[in-house]
XYZ file of C-alpha atoms in Angstrom:
679
model
C 24.766 -27.912 2.080
C 21.692 -28.299 -0.424
C 20.147 -25.456 -1.263
C 16.735 -24.790 -0.062
C 14.128 -25.754 -2.885
C 12.675 -22.332 -4.556
C 8.942 -21.794 -3.609
C 6.402 -22.037 -6.184
C 5.600 -18.280 -7.429
C 1.961 -19.008 -6.370
C 2.653 -19.430 -2.655
C 2.888 -16.517 -0.051
C 2.963 -17.780 3.801
C 3.347 -15.838 6.881
C 5.031 -12.437 6.544
C 5.281 -12.298 3.092
C 7.822 -14.942 3.047
C 7.174 -16.808 -0.059
C 6.679 -20.830 -0.027
C 5.892 -20.585 3.943
C 2.519 -22.306 3.941
C 1.105 -25.741 2.575
C 4.365 -27.530 1.935
C 3.247 -30.873 0.911
C 1.132 -29.062 -1.627
C 2.990 -26.661 -2.719
C 5.887 -29.534 -3.785
C 3.123 -31.268 -5.406
C 2.436 -28.159 -7.403
C 5.914 -28.100 -8.387
C 6.723 -31.823 -9.276
C 3.134 -32.056 -11.738
C 3.991 -31.119 -15.600
C 1.352 -29.035 -15.735
C 1.684 -28.664 -19.225
C 0.423 -32.472 -20.168
C -2.798 -31.805 -18.220
C -5.681 -29.555 -19.575
C -4.685 -26.744 -17.179
C -1.313 -26.489 -19.370
C 1.590 -24.385 -17.528
C 1.034 -22.463 -14.585
C 2.525 -19.283 -16.284
C -0.548 -19.556 -19.207
C -3.261 -20.130 -16.151
C -5.936 -17.565 -16.197
C -4.841 -14.448 -13.433
C -8.249 -15.752 -11.318
C -7.455 -19.126 -11.499
C -3.398 -18.135 -10.008
C -5.342 -15.857 -7.259
C -7.630 -18.727 -6.793
C -5.016 -21.082 -6.155
C -2.555 -18.699 -4.504
C -5.551 -18.160 -1.571
C -6.013 -21.668 -1.363
C -2.562 -22.802 -1.072
C -1.559 -19.999 1.433
C -4.839 -20.808 3.733
C -4.419 -22.540 6.710
C -8.317 -23.427 6.294
C -9.493 -26.729 4.226
C -10.197 -25.259 0.559
C -9.551 -26.096 -3.099
C -10.453 -25.057 -6.567
C -11.797 -27.535 -9.052
C -10.899 -25.866 -12.586
C -12.400 -26.530 -16.488
C -14.473 -29.107 -17.563
C -12.811 -31.823 -15.778
C -12.909 -29.991 -12.779
C -9.145 -30.447 -12.013
C -8.531 -30.578 -7.816
C -5.888 -28.294 -6.262
C -6.367 -28.305 -2.749
C -4.089 -27.161 0.571
C -2.244 -28.986 2.965
C -5.430 -28.537 5.603
C -7.508 -30.466 3.277
C -5.551 -33.728 3.343
C -7.022 -34.561 6.513
C -10.000 -34.967 4.416
C -8.803 -36.797 1.495
C -7.543 -39.500 3.761
C -5.739 -42.248 1.580
C -6.958 -40.551 -1.452
C -4.081 -38.043 -0.918
C -1.944 -37.455 -2.988
C -3.181 -39.283 -5.724
C -6.242 -36.407 -5.859
C -3.609 -33.866 -6.232
C -3.863 -32.511 -10.018
C -6.762 -35.320 -10.600
C -10.095 -34.793 -11.855
C -12.616 -34.225 -8.810
C -15.045 -36.878 -9.915
C -12.677 -39.035 -9.847
C -11.386 -38.659 -6.083
C -15.105 -38.825 -5.137
C -17.130 -41.434 -6.586
C -18.636 -42.591 -3.614
C -20.217 -39.171 -2.858
C -20.316 -37.568 -6.058
C -24.226 -38.244 -6.234
C -24.516 -35.334 -3.626
C -21.690 -33.296 -5.137
C -22.435 -33.157 -8.744
C -25.841 -32.147 -8.457
C -24.207 -29.069 -7.047
C -21.361 -28.993 -8.734
C -23.355 -28.890 -12.419
C -25.432 -25.536 -10.233
C -22.087 -23.833 -9.638
C -20.926 -24.659 -13.728
C -23.786 -24.211 -15.777
C -25.420 -21.260 -13.751
C -22.960 -19.755 -11.864
C -25.030 -19.978 -8.541
C -22.964 -20.279 -4.947
C -24.177 -23.046 -3.130
C -24.533 -23.421 0.549
C -24.575 -27.394 2.369
C -24.439 -26.995 6.048
C -23.556 -30.103 8.419
C -24.420 -32.555 5.417
C -24.061 -36.539 6.703
C -22.051 -38.167 3.680
C -20.694 -41.511 3.885
C -17.375 -41.534 2.633
C -14.714 -44.384 1.773
C -11.784 -42.013 1.589
C -9.775 -44.839 3.986
C -10.745 -47.835 2.524
C -13.708 -48.696 4.406
C -17.195 -46.576 4.765
C -17.499 -43.879 7.242
C -20.311 -41.757 8.319
C -18.918 -38.341 8.223
C -20.260 -34.327 8.444
C -19.455 -31.729 6.369
C -20.325 -28.034 5.922
C -18.787 -26.463 2.638
C -19.853 -23.970 -0.047
C -18.835 -23.816 -3.231
C -18.187 -20.165 -5.170
C -17.880 -20.051 -9.228
C -14.670 -18.605 -10.460
C -14.995 -16.790 -13.862
C -12.141 -16.833 -16.559
C -10.207 -14.061 -17.816
C -13.170 -13.979 -20.869
C -16.048 -13.964 -18.325
C -17.419 -17.341 -18.429
C -16.881 -19.941 -15.421
C -13.813 -21.518 -15.528
C -14.005 -23.236 -11.901
C -15.280 -23.274 -8.803
C -13.933 -22.191 -5.324
C -14.441 -24.115 -2.486
C -14.109 -23.628 1.987
C -15.103 -26.260 3.669
C -15.078 -27.617 7.277
C -15.065 -31.046 8.582
C -17.597 -31.145 11.496
C -17.553 -34.772 12.263
C -15.842 -34.194 15.196
C -18.172 -31.617 16.347
C -21.183 -33.464 15.682
C -19.779 -36.640 17.053
C -18.872 -34.150 20.506
C -22.320 -32.603 20.514
C -24.076 -36.144 20.657
C -21.518 -36.758 23.401
C -22.445 -33.374 24.787
C -26.276 -34.337 24.551
C -25.680 -37.930 26.302
C -23.569 -36.456 29.149
C -25.830 -34.141 29.998
C -29.183 -36.399 29.845
C -27.189 -38.956 31.874
C -24.988 -36.626 34.427
C -26.640 -33.081 33.913
C -25.758 -32.617 37.872
C -21.950 -33.844 37.292
C -19.950 -30.690 37.301
C -17.046 -32.574 36.771
C -17.966 -34.915 33.853
C -19.010 -31.925 32.315
C -15.665 -30.105 32.982
C -13.593 -32.610 31.671
C -15.783 -32.831 28.576
C -15.175 -29.101 28.300
C -11.427 -29.802 28.473
C -11.637 -31.747 24.974
C -14.311 -29.926 23.623
C -13.411 -28.755 19.938
C -13.711 -25.430 19.608
C -14.437 -22.470 22.331
C -16.677 -23.742 24.662
C -18.855 -21.521 28.028
C -21.586 -22.634 29.902
C -23.057 -19.674 31.411
C -25.763 -20.094 34.426
C -28.904 -18.210 35.692
C -30.400 -15.258 34.453
C -27.238 -13.043 35.182
C -25.463 -15.688 32.361
C -22.675 -16.111 34.896
C -19.822 -18.182 32.943
C -19.658 -21.102 35.133
C -17.178 -23.557 33.046
C -14.870 -22.235 30.005
C -12.760 -23.816 28.130
C -8.858 -22.662 26.913
C -10.337 -22.381 23.475
C -12.834 -19.535 24.830
C -9.864 -17.635 26.198
C -8.293 -17.657 23.103
C -10.885 -16.054 21.409
C -11.637 -13.239 24.094
C -8.300 -13.229 25.686
C -7.259 -14.462 29.338
C -9.352 -12.300 31.312
C -10.932 -13.071 34.727
C -14.301 -14.279 33.562
C -15.194 -17.424 35.340
C -17.993 -16.698 38.339
C -18.826 -13.144 36.640
C -21.662 -12.284 34.288
C -20.864 -12.308 31.066
C -21.485 -8.680 29.826
C -19.732 -7.439 33.280
C -16.754 -9.897 32.581
C -16.891 -8.848 28.442
C -17.987 -5.614 28.000
C -17.258 -4.971 24.670
C -20.052 -7.492 24.013
C -22.990 -4.968 24.791
C -24.276 -3.052 21.860
C -22.740 -5.901 19.518
C -26.584 -7.684 18.884
C -25.383 -10.642 21.957
C -27.524 -9.364 25.022
C -30.550 -9.732 22.639
C -29.759 -12.650 21.335
C -28.765 -14.646 24.872
C -32.220 -13.512 26.239
C -34.297 -14.505 23.490
C -32.634 -17.900 24.016
C -33.260 -17.791 27.663
C -37.275 -16.880 27.649
C -38.033 -18.970 24.622
C -35.998 -21.904 25.357
C -34.877 -22.115 21.592
C -31.471 -22.522 20.519
C -29.848 -19.850 18.387
C -26.851 -20.782 15.626
C -24.945 -17.863 14.218
C -22.383 -18.413 11.098
C -20.119 -16.300 10.225
C -21.269 -13.249 12.571
C -18.648 -10.049 13.444
C -17.050 -9.950 16.536
C -15.179 -6.654 18.208
C -13.297 -8.164 21.056
C -10.719 -6.479 22.799
C -8.617 -8.808 24.505
C -7.019 -6.587 27.490
C -7.849 -2.909 28.654
C -4.775 -1.721 26.474
C -5.246 -3.682 23.716
C -7.063 -2.218 20.647
C -10.137 -4.393 19.503
C -9.879 -6.767 16.717
C -12.517 -8.157 14.697
C -12.968 -11.535 14.597
C -15.751 -13.847 12.965
C -17.186 -16.460 14.639
C -19.538 -19.510 14.241
C -21.363 -20.489 16.643
C -24.432 -22.023 18.493
C -26.356 -20.809 21.601
C -28.058 -24.504 23.188
C -30.306 -23.412 26.416
C -29.796 -25.952 29.317
C -33.182 -27.186 31.647
C -32.935 -28.039 34.686
C -34.463 -30.908 36.299
C -38.081 -29.540 36.239
C -37.885 -28.777 32.801
C -37.034 -24.793 32.730
C -33.926 -23.207 31.231
C -31.226 -22.510 33.940
C -28.299 -22.096 31.957
C -26.814 -21.561 28.078
C -24.580 -23.803 26.421
C -22.265 -21.952 23.889
C -19.990 -23.714 21.372
C -18.482 -22.524 18.348
C -15.389 -21.987 16.176
C -13.147 -18.898 15.100
C -13.674 -19.071 11.764
C -12.120 -15.405 10.540
C -9.513 -17.108 8.208
C -12.094 -18.340 6.061
C -14.221 -15.269 6.184
C -11.317 -13.294 5.162
C -10.005 -15.498 2.608
C -13.238 -15.369 0.942
C -13.476 -11.815 1.118
C -10.516 -11.344 -0.513
C -10.918 -13.711 -3.339
C -14.331 -11.473 -4.102
C -11.882 -8.055 -3.458
C -9.103 -9.776 -6.193
C -12.157 -10.303 -8.266
C -13.347 -7.051 -8.174
C -10.069 -5.359 -8.335
C -9.289 -7.557 -11.691
C -12.303 -6.204 -12.931
C -11.817 -2.787 -12.130
C -8.549 -3.010 -13.822
C -9.553 -4.558 -17.153
C -11.935 -1.517 -17.457
C -8.807 0.567 -16.629
C -6.413 -0.669 -18.866
C -9.068 -1.024 -22.255
C -9.864 3.068 -21.227
C -5.975 3.758 -21.040
C -5.457 1.879 -24.465
C -7.995 3.389 -26.231
C -7.591 7.190 -25.056
C -3.850 6.882 -27.466
C -5.499 5.077 -30.028
C -8.294 7.526 -30.696
C -5.952 10.123 -31.718
C -3.396 7.751 -33.382
C -5.783 6.875 -35.832
C -7.371 10.221 -36.214
C -3.845 11.621 -36.743
C -3.023 8.413 -39.510
C -6.072 10.195 -41.311
C -4.795 13.201 -41.350
C -1.095 12.443 -42.693
C -2.960 10.341 -45.513
C -5.482 13.263 -46.639
C -3.940 14.962 -50.088
C -6.025 18.116 -48.414
C -3.014 17.832 -45.559
C -0.033 20.462 -46.078
C 3.564 19.783 -44.474
C 2.545 21.898 -41.146
C -0.274 19.511 -40.820
C 1.635 16.296 -41.865
C 4.573 17.301 -39.335
C 1.804 17.685 -36.589
C 0.053 14.460 -37.265
C 3.218 12.977 -37.330
C 4.202 14.155 -33.786
C 1.026 13.314 -32.364
C 1.168 9.449 -33.306
C 4.633 9.534 -31.798
C 3.776 10.678 -28.880
C 0.657 8.598 -28.116
C 2.636 5.298 -29.082
C 5.012 6.481 -26.612
C 2.345 7.013 -24.053
C 1.543 3.199 -24.632
C 4.622 1.890 -24.484
C 5.072 3.563 -21.023
C 1.782 2.093 -19.735
C 3.249 -1.568 -21.007
C 6.560 -0.700 -19.319
C 5.005 -0.199 -15.967
C 3.193 -3.565 -15.936
C 5.821 -5.275 -17.252
C 8.348 -3.655 -14.236
C 5.537 -4.252 -11.562
C 5.424 -7.859 -12.778
C 8.878 -8.619 -12.432
C 9.095 -6.648 -9.305
C 6.150 -9.011 -7.878
C 8.121 -12.130 -9.147
C 11.598 -10.930 -7.944
C 12.567 -10.925 -11.629
C 13.266 -7.451 -12.060
C 17.624 -6.546 -11.662
C 19.178 -3.607 -11.028
C 21.608 -1.821 -12.771
C 23.823 -0.602 -9.830
C 26.590 1.823 -10.464
C 27.919 5.405 -8.878
C 25.836 8.391 -10.296
C 25.296 11.902 -8.945
C 22.140 12.638 -7.200
C 21.951 15.956 -9.338
C 21.813 13.811 -12.634
C 19.329 11.307 -11.231
C 16.952 14.453 -10.509
C 18.043 16.466 -13.795
C 16.495 13.166 -15.945
C 13.411 13.086 -13.589
C 12.698 17.091 -14.318
C 13.079 16.358 -18.232
C 10.286 14.182 -18.147
C 7.987 15.940 -16.104
C 8.592 19.723 -16.784
C 5.719 19.766 -19.721
C 3.258 19.177 -17.269
C 4.727 21.611 -14.362
C 4.768 24.508 -17.312
C 1.217 23.526 -18.473
C 0.094 23.802 -15.342
C 1.829 26.895 -13.996
C 3.378 24.895 -11.460
C 6.341 26.600 -9.221
C 8.575 23.839 -9.285
C 11.832 24.507 -6.563
C 14.471 21.960 -5.732
C 17.243 22.201 -3.276
C 19.685 19.752 -3.719
C 22.921 20.015 -1.271
C 25.935 22.294 -2.260
C 28.689 19.314 -2.246
C 28.271 16.534 -5.165
C 26.328 13.528 -3.565
C 26.858 10.620 -5.097
C 24.718 7.375 -4.921
C 25.307 3.400 -5.776
C 21.934 2.849 -7.382
C 20.058 2.080 -11.094
C 19.673 5.682 -12.087
C 17.076 5.479 -14.760
C 14.793 3.363 -12.009
C 15.485 5.720 -9.527
C 14.955 8.543 -11.685
C 11.494 6.676 -13.261
C 10.577 6.953 -9.222
C 11.187 10.386 -8.852
C 9.258 11.561 -11.995
C 6.453 9.305 -11.150
C 5.826 11.517 -7.757
C 6.791 14.813 -9.412
C 4.244 14.131 -12.096
C 1.417 12.991 -9.121
C 2.443 16.380 -7.313
C 1.387 18.322 -10.692
C -1.256 16.512 -11.762
C -2.862 16.781 -8.228
C -2.282 20.202 -7.708
C -4.789 22.991 -8.768
C -3.242 25.462 -11.349
C -0.749 27.468 -10.104
C -0.020 25.281 -7.009
C 3.909 24.581 -5.490
C 5.721 21.690 -5.942
C 9.131 21.432 -4.192
C 11.619 18.301 -4.289
C 14.383 18.326 -1.125
C 17.238 16.287 -1.247
C 20.113 15.927 1.042
C 21.739 13.483 3.608
C 20.344 12.231 6.922
C 22.601 10.414 8.973
C 23.501 7.174 6.856
C 20.515 7.763 4.552
C 20.159 9.942 1.481
C 16.474 11.074 1.834
C 14.286 12.671 -0.706
C 11.111 14.603 -0.153
C 8.513 15.914 -2.658
C 6.121 18.069 -1.538
C 3.100 19.682 -3.005
C -0.008 22.102 -1.829
C -2.571 20.048 -4.015
C -5.687 17.806 -2.747
C -4.031 15.837 0.289
C -4.876 12.428 1.675
C -7.089 11.404 4.072
C -5.588 8.712 6.619
C -7.225 5.854 5.157
C -5.403 6.578 1.870
C -2.089 7.019 3.001
C -1.891 3.071 3.241
C -4.073 2.284 0.214
C -2.512 4.494 -2.510
C 0.531 2.168 -2.489
C -1.730 -0.854 -3.499
C -1.783 -2.201 -7.304
C -4.112 -0.801 -9.595
C -5.440 2.177 -6.606
C -7.067 5.287 -7.499
C -8.043 7.632 -4.746
C -11.733 8.525 -5.188
C -11.611 12.037 -4.461
C -8.674 12.666 -7.550
C -10.226 11.127 -9.748
C -11.370 13.666 -11.603
C -8.358 15.366 -11.478
C -6.452 12.268 -13.212
C -4.806 12.406 -16.569
C -4.565 8.901 -17.115
C -2.538 5.703 -16.022
C -3.161 2.394 -14.360
C -3.112 2.844 -11.071
C 0.217 1.351 -10.346
C 2.678 3.736 -10.592
C 2.738 4.394 -6.911
C 2.653 0.868 -6.256
C 5.886 0.325 -9.130
C 7.829 2.976 -7.283
C 7.542 1.600 -3.358
C 8.740 -1.698 -5.436
C 12.084 0.041 -7.039
C 12.498 1.747 -4.128
C 12.351 -1.507 -1.864
C 14.863 -3.073 -4.639
C 17.221 -0.802 -3.211
C 16.951 -1.584 0.260
C 15.111 1.432 1.188
C 11.829 2.952 1.805
C 8.899 5.245 0.565
C 6.471 6.380 2.939
C 3.386 9.136 2.094
C 2.312 12.227 4.693
C -0.441 14.551 4.426
C -2.703 16.744 7.241
C -5.515 15.558 5.338
C -8.155 16.729 1.853
C -7.156 20.267 0.935
C -3.422 20.062 3.222
C -1.070 18.736 0.361
C 0.966 15.635 0.639
C 4.725 14.771 1.067
C 6.258 11.755 -0.257
C 9.654 10.926 1.086
C 12.554 8.187 0.001
C 14.819 7.227 1.726
C 18.091 5.084 0.486
C 19.855 3.562 3.515
C 23.506 3.199 3.174
C 23.594 4.091 -0.622
C 26.139 7.086 -0.395
C 29.163 6.356 -1.920
C 32.351 8.956 -0.533
C 33.935 11.072 -2.404
C 33.005 12.576 -5.642
C 34.583 10.970 -9.563
C 34.667 13.068 -12.424
C 32.321 12.392 -14.787
C 34.283 10.617 -18.034
C 33.655 12.930 -21.419
C 31.969 10.857 -24.307
C 34.171 10.449 -26.650
C 31.864 9.033 -29.030
C 31.726 10.807 -32.616
C 28.825 12.963 -33.040
C 25.702 10.496 -35.274
C 26.031 13.395 -37.827
C 30.166 12.313 -38.410
C 29.510 8.369 -38.318
C 29.916 7.094 -41.898
C 26.831 5.054 -43.211
C 26.804 0.769 -43.098
C 25.497 -1.704 -44.592
C 23.099 -2.928 -42.316
C 20.409 -6.110 -43.208
C 17.111 -5.630 -41.337
C 14.831 -9.128 -40.808
C 11.157 -9.161 -39.943
C 8.282 -10.761 -40.741
C 5.834 -8.108 -40.275
C 5.972 -6.162 -43.572
C 5.290 -2.603 -42.011
C 7.515 -3.079 -39.301
C 10.482 -4.164 -42.128
C 9.892 -1.645 -44.334
C 9.575 1.285 -41.854
C 13.033 0.086 -40.335
C 14.722 -0.001 -43.452
C 13.277 3.471 -44.333
C 14.183 4.891 -41.039
C 17.818 3.534 -41.231
C 18.281 4.955 -44.895
C 17.374 8.218 -43.679
C 20.279 7.797 -41.530
C 22.820 7.648 -44.031
C 22.825 3.647 -43.957
C 22.482 0.919 -46.901
C 19.857 -1.480 -45.912
C 18.892 -5.163 -47.130
C 15.514 -6.239 -46.046
C 14.845 -9.955 -45.273
C 10.931 -10.876 -45.051
C 12.496 -14.423 -42.801
C 14.942 -16.285 -41.368
C 15.771 -18.433 -44.523
C 16.030 -14.627 -46.406
C 18.078 -13.167 -43.787
C 20.719 -15.739 -43.570
C 20.778 -16.083 -47.149
C 21.388 -12.254 -47.536
C 23.769 -12.395 -44.707
C 26.414 -14.813 -46.097
C 26.063 -13.328 -49.810
C 26.366 -9.254 -48.749
C 28.784 -10.209 -45.253
C 26.752 -7.106 -43.631
C 28.220 -4.503 -40.949
C 25.503 -5.021 -39.071
C 22.280 -7.257 -38.527
C 19.190 -6.371 -37.155
C 16.879 -9.395 -36.478
C 13.378 -9.703 -35.381
C 13.332 -13.072 -32.908
C 9.649 -14.065 -33.338
C 10.335 -15.070 -37.520
C 8.764 -18.338 -39.248
C 10.991 -21.086 -40.350
C 14.441 -19.964 -39.007
C 13.611 -17.758 -36.109
C 16.070 -14.881 -34.865
C 18.104 -17.131 -32.356
C 19.073 -19.990 -35.158
C 19.650 -17.190 -37.460
C 22.114 -15.759 -35.145
C 23.633 -19.295 -34.549
C 24.284 -20.012 -37.855
C 26.042 -16.729 -38.902
C 28.725 -16.965 -36.113
C 29.244 -20.512 -36.860
C 30.890 -18.929 -40.456
C 34.279 -17.022 -40.120
C 32.570 -14.489 -41.741
C 29.945 -13.848 -38.844
C 32.246 -13.315 -36.214
C 33.346 -9.615 -37.118
C 29.241 -9.055 -37.898
C 27.310 -6.947 -35.173
C 23.903 -9.201 -34.465
C 21.440 -6.988 -32.705
C 18.038 -8.714 -31.828
C 14.494 -6.951 -32.123
C 11.786 -8.227 -30.003
C 8.665 -7.619 -27.687
C 10.275 -9.965 -25.444
C 12.070 -8.054 -22.517
C 12.256 -10.430 -19.662
C 16.042 -10.904 -18.075
C 16.195 -14.596 -19.704
C 15.333 -13.221 -23.170
C 18.389 -11.338 -22.709
C 20.352 -14.131 -21.983
C 19.042 -16.119 -24.344
C 19.879 -13.660 -26.958
C 23.278 -12.965 -25.951
C 23.811 -16.920 -25.423
C 23.063 -16.884 -29.443
C 25.110 -15.017 -30.209
C 23.739 -11.493 -30.024
C 25.917 -8.336 -29.185
C 22.602 -6.174 -28.063
C 19.327 -6.934 -27.091
C 16.433 -4.021 -28.133
C 12.703 -4.332 -27.192
C 9.936 -2.720 -29.335
C 8.855 -0.360 -29.931
C 12.065 0.560 -30.280
C 13.739 3.853 -29.477
C 15.598 4.974 -32.501
C 17.897 7.021 -31.387
C 19.022 4.355 -28.994
C 19.290 2.010 -32.208
C 21.170 4.376 -34.141
C 24.012 4.383 -31.713
C 24.091 0.268 -31.186
C 24.305 0.495 -35.113
C 27.079 3.552 -35.586
C 28.984 2.300 -31.936
């Protein structure tokens, strides 16, 4: 059986299922070699473009994105009928090329958006198109909104549109029928049954429902409303402004047009009210004597369109907030690093002060590395690229690792930390490092958002087929609406901002993602502000029956290992010199190479025991140097270690394929590197 095609990473359908929406345009998106277009590969697209395209392709409302100077056209399946025979050629092509027949109308509005950043709005505009090989009159309602690129400029525009041709033609037909056969209820009822959108006819001063079509029932629920006054049949409509609008239309005989108005509707007595958004018209209907005798109601449920536009704006706002937070969090450690470096260089600094300065630099650099690691992890989870390394491990070891990370913060704030673990060993089949990362994040948050001298508890145990770990505190607590929001990307609870001690607002989102990869859940609970919080981790089916003894570490102490001949290659002079100096301090003999050619020549001449090679070197990169070393008889026994800033799963696989024994990401942990060198 042929496996189903992989969904494009920009697509998310119903219930979060990748690829469930827009199958036709999704295939076009995958088939196009974007590297040959002005947009370049999708992986390099600006975040704003990726968000706009994702919203567009996952919507069932006609939408498109035009990007770049040539206005490259990307649209969704719902937009295909509007294009007619211009599809699929129009996908990925300049917009002006596809719509040359109406560019005299569209062009000036596009210029307004792209040059001035002002959104446009067009309602029921007549356009004479040749989309099917012949001229035809069409009517459209659309808006153009600017999309900003990562530099703050206008990179393109977003359009949500409605073809109103059926509605316009239907309204013309309606007027003709009302004029020619106003008293023929059967003819009007037949038209109602085939009318686009929701339709109803209200008769008399009491606005009694005389006719209602199926679309109207879908909007308000299948209730018994025909023959009943409107606000008796639909009592929740009172006090939403519709009584006043209908009364004004009836009294003045002037129609009313509403666009995107909110409507709270309760589909049945037991249902929770739902907020919908509607476009509609209240058209007065006159009797033979010319007096208003009723009101004709016609409209469309445009909730999807309104929410899509709102989501786009919210995503844009969250992106701006995140970038500001990221800049703040990266500048914070940079300041003490620069200041500590100045102290270390000062001739007046004594040994103690220089040692202190170096500790500051190391601590702040580690903080920056953690920020970047969190960003990379959340990106890998969202793209399904993070791989767990599952192995049986005792829960006590995982908790101990988490406590080591968070203990300095807990002690600094004088908290009481109470840890309660099962008396019997409890072993789990988990990624120990990732689970410890989750627990340390929860404990760290508890410490940050609890006043000094507070109490924090970590309680773990087995409940049925689940291992349950709870982290409780008596800190600031959470409002009910915040219980869901805190797990969103870049979320910062407003009441906790003055207590936060740094972070990008992705820790809980990352933690929930890591727990989810284990097949578990992470839930937050709080009795309210000032009442503390509890976070519960559940790992279903993860218990390993029995407890195997931990294998002793038989490797010799680092101090007992013999120094090795090591080749280090890196095109960054500072990185090369510092790495060489650190390895020499550890007792190794080190040869330095500034590029791939020097590294290959040195390896052939010296036959080192270990080679630490940077990947991104000019000329011969690290992969090619490794391949050429392995191709020689003398290169089979050299231990090759890849040192790189690229840490994705495919980067590790590529390093092993080139002949490397180990893959280490920058900034390197010296203790870990020493273990690899001396192993």
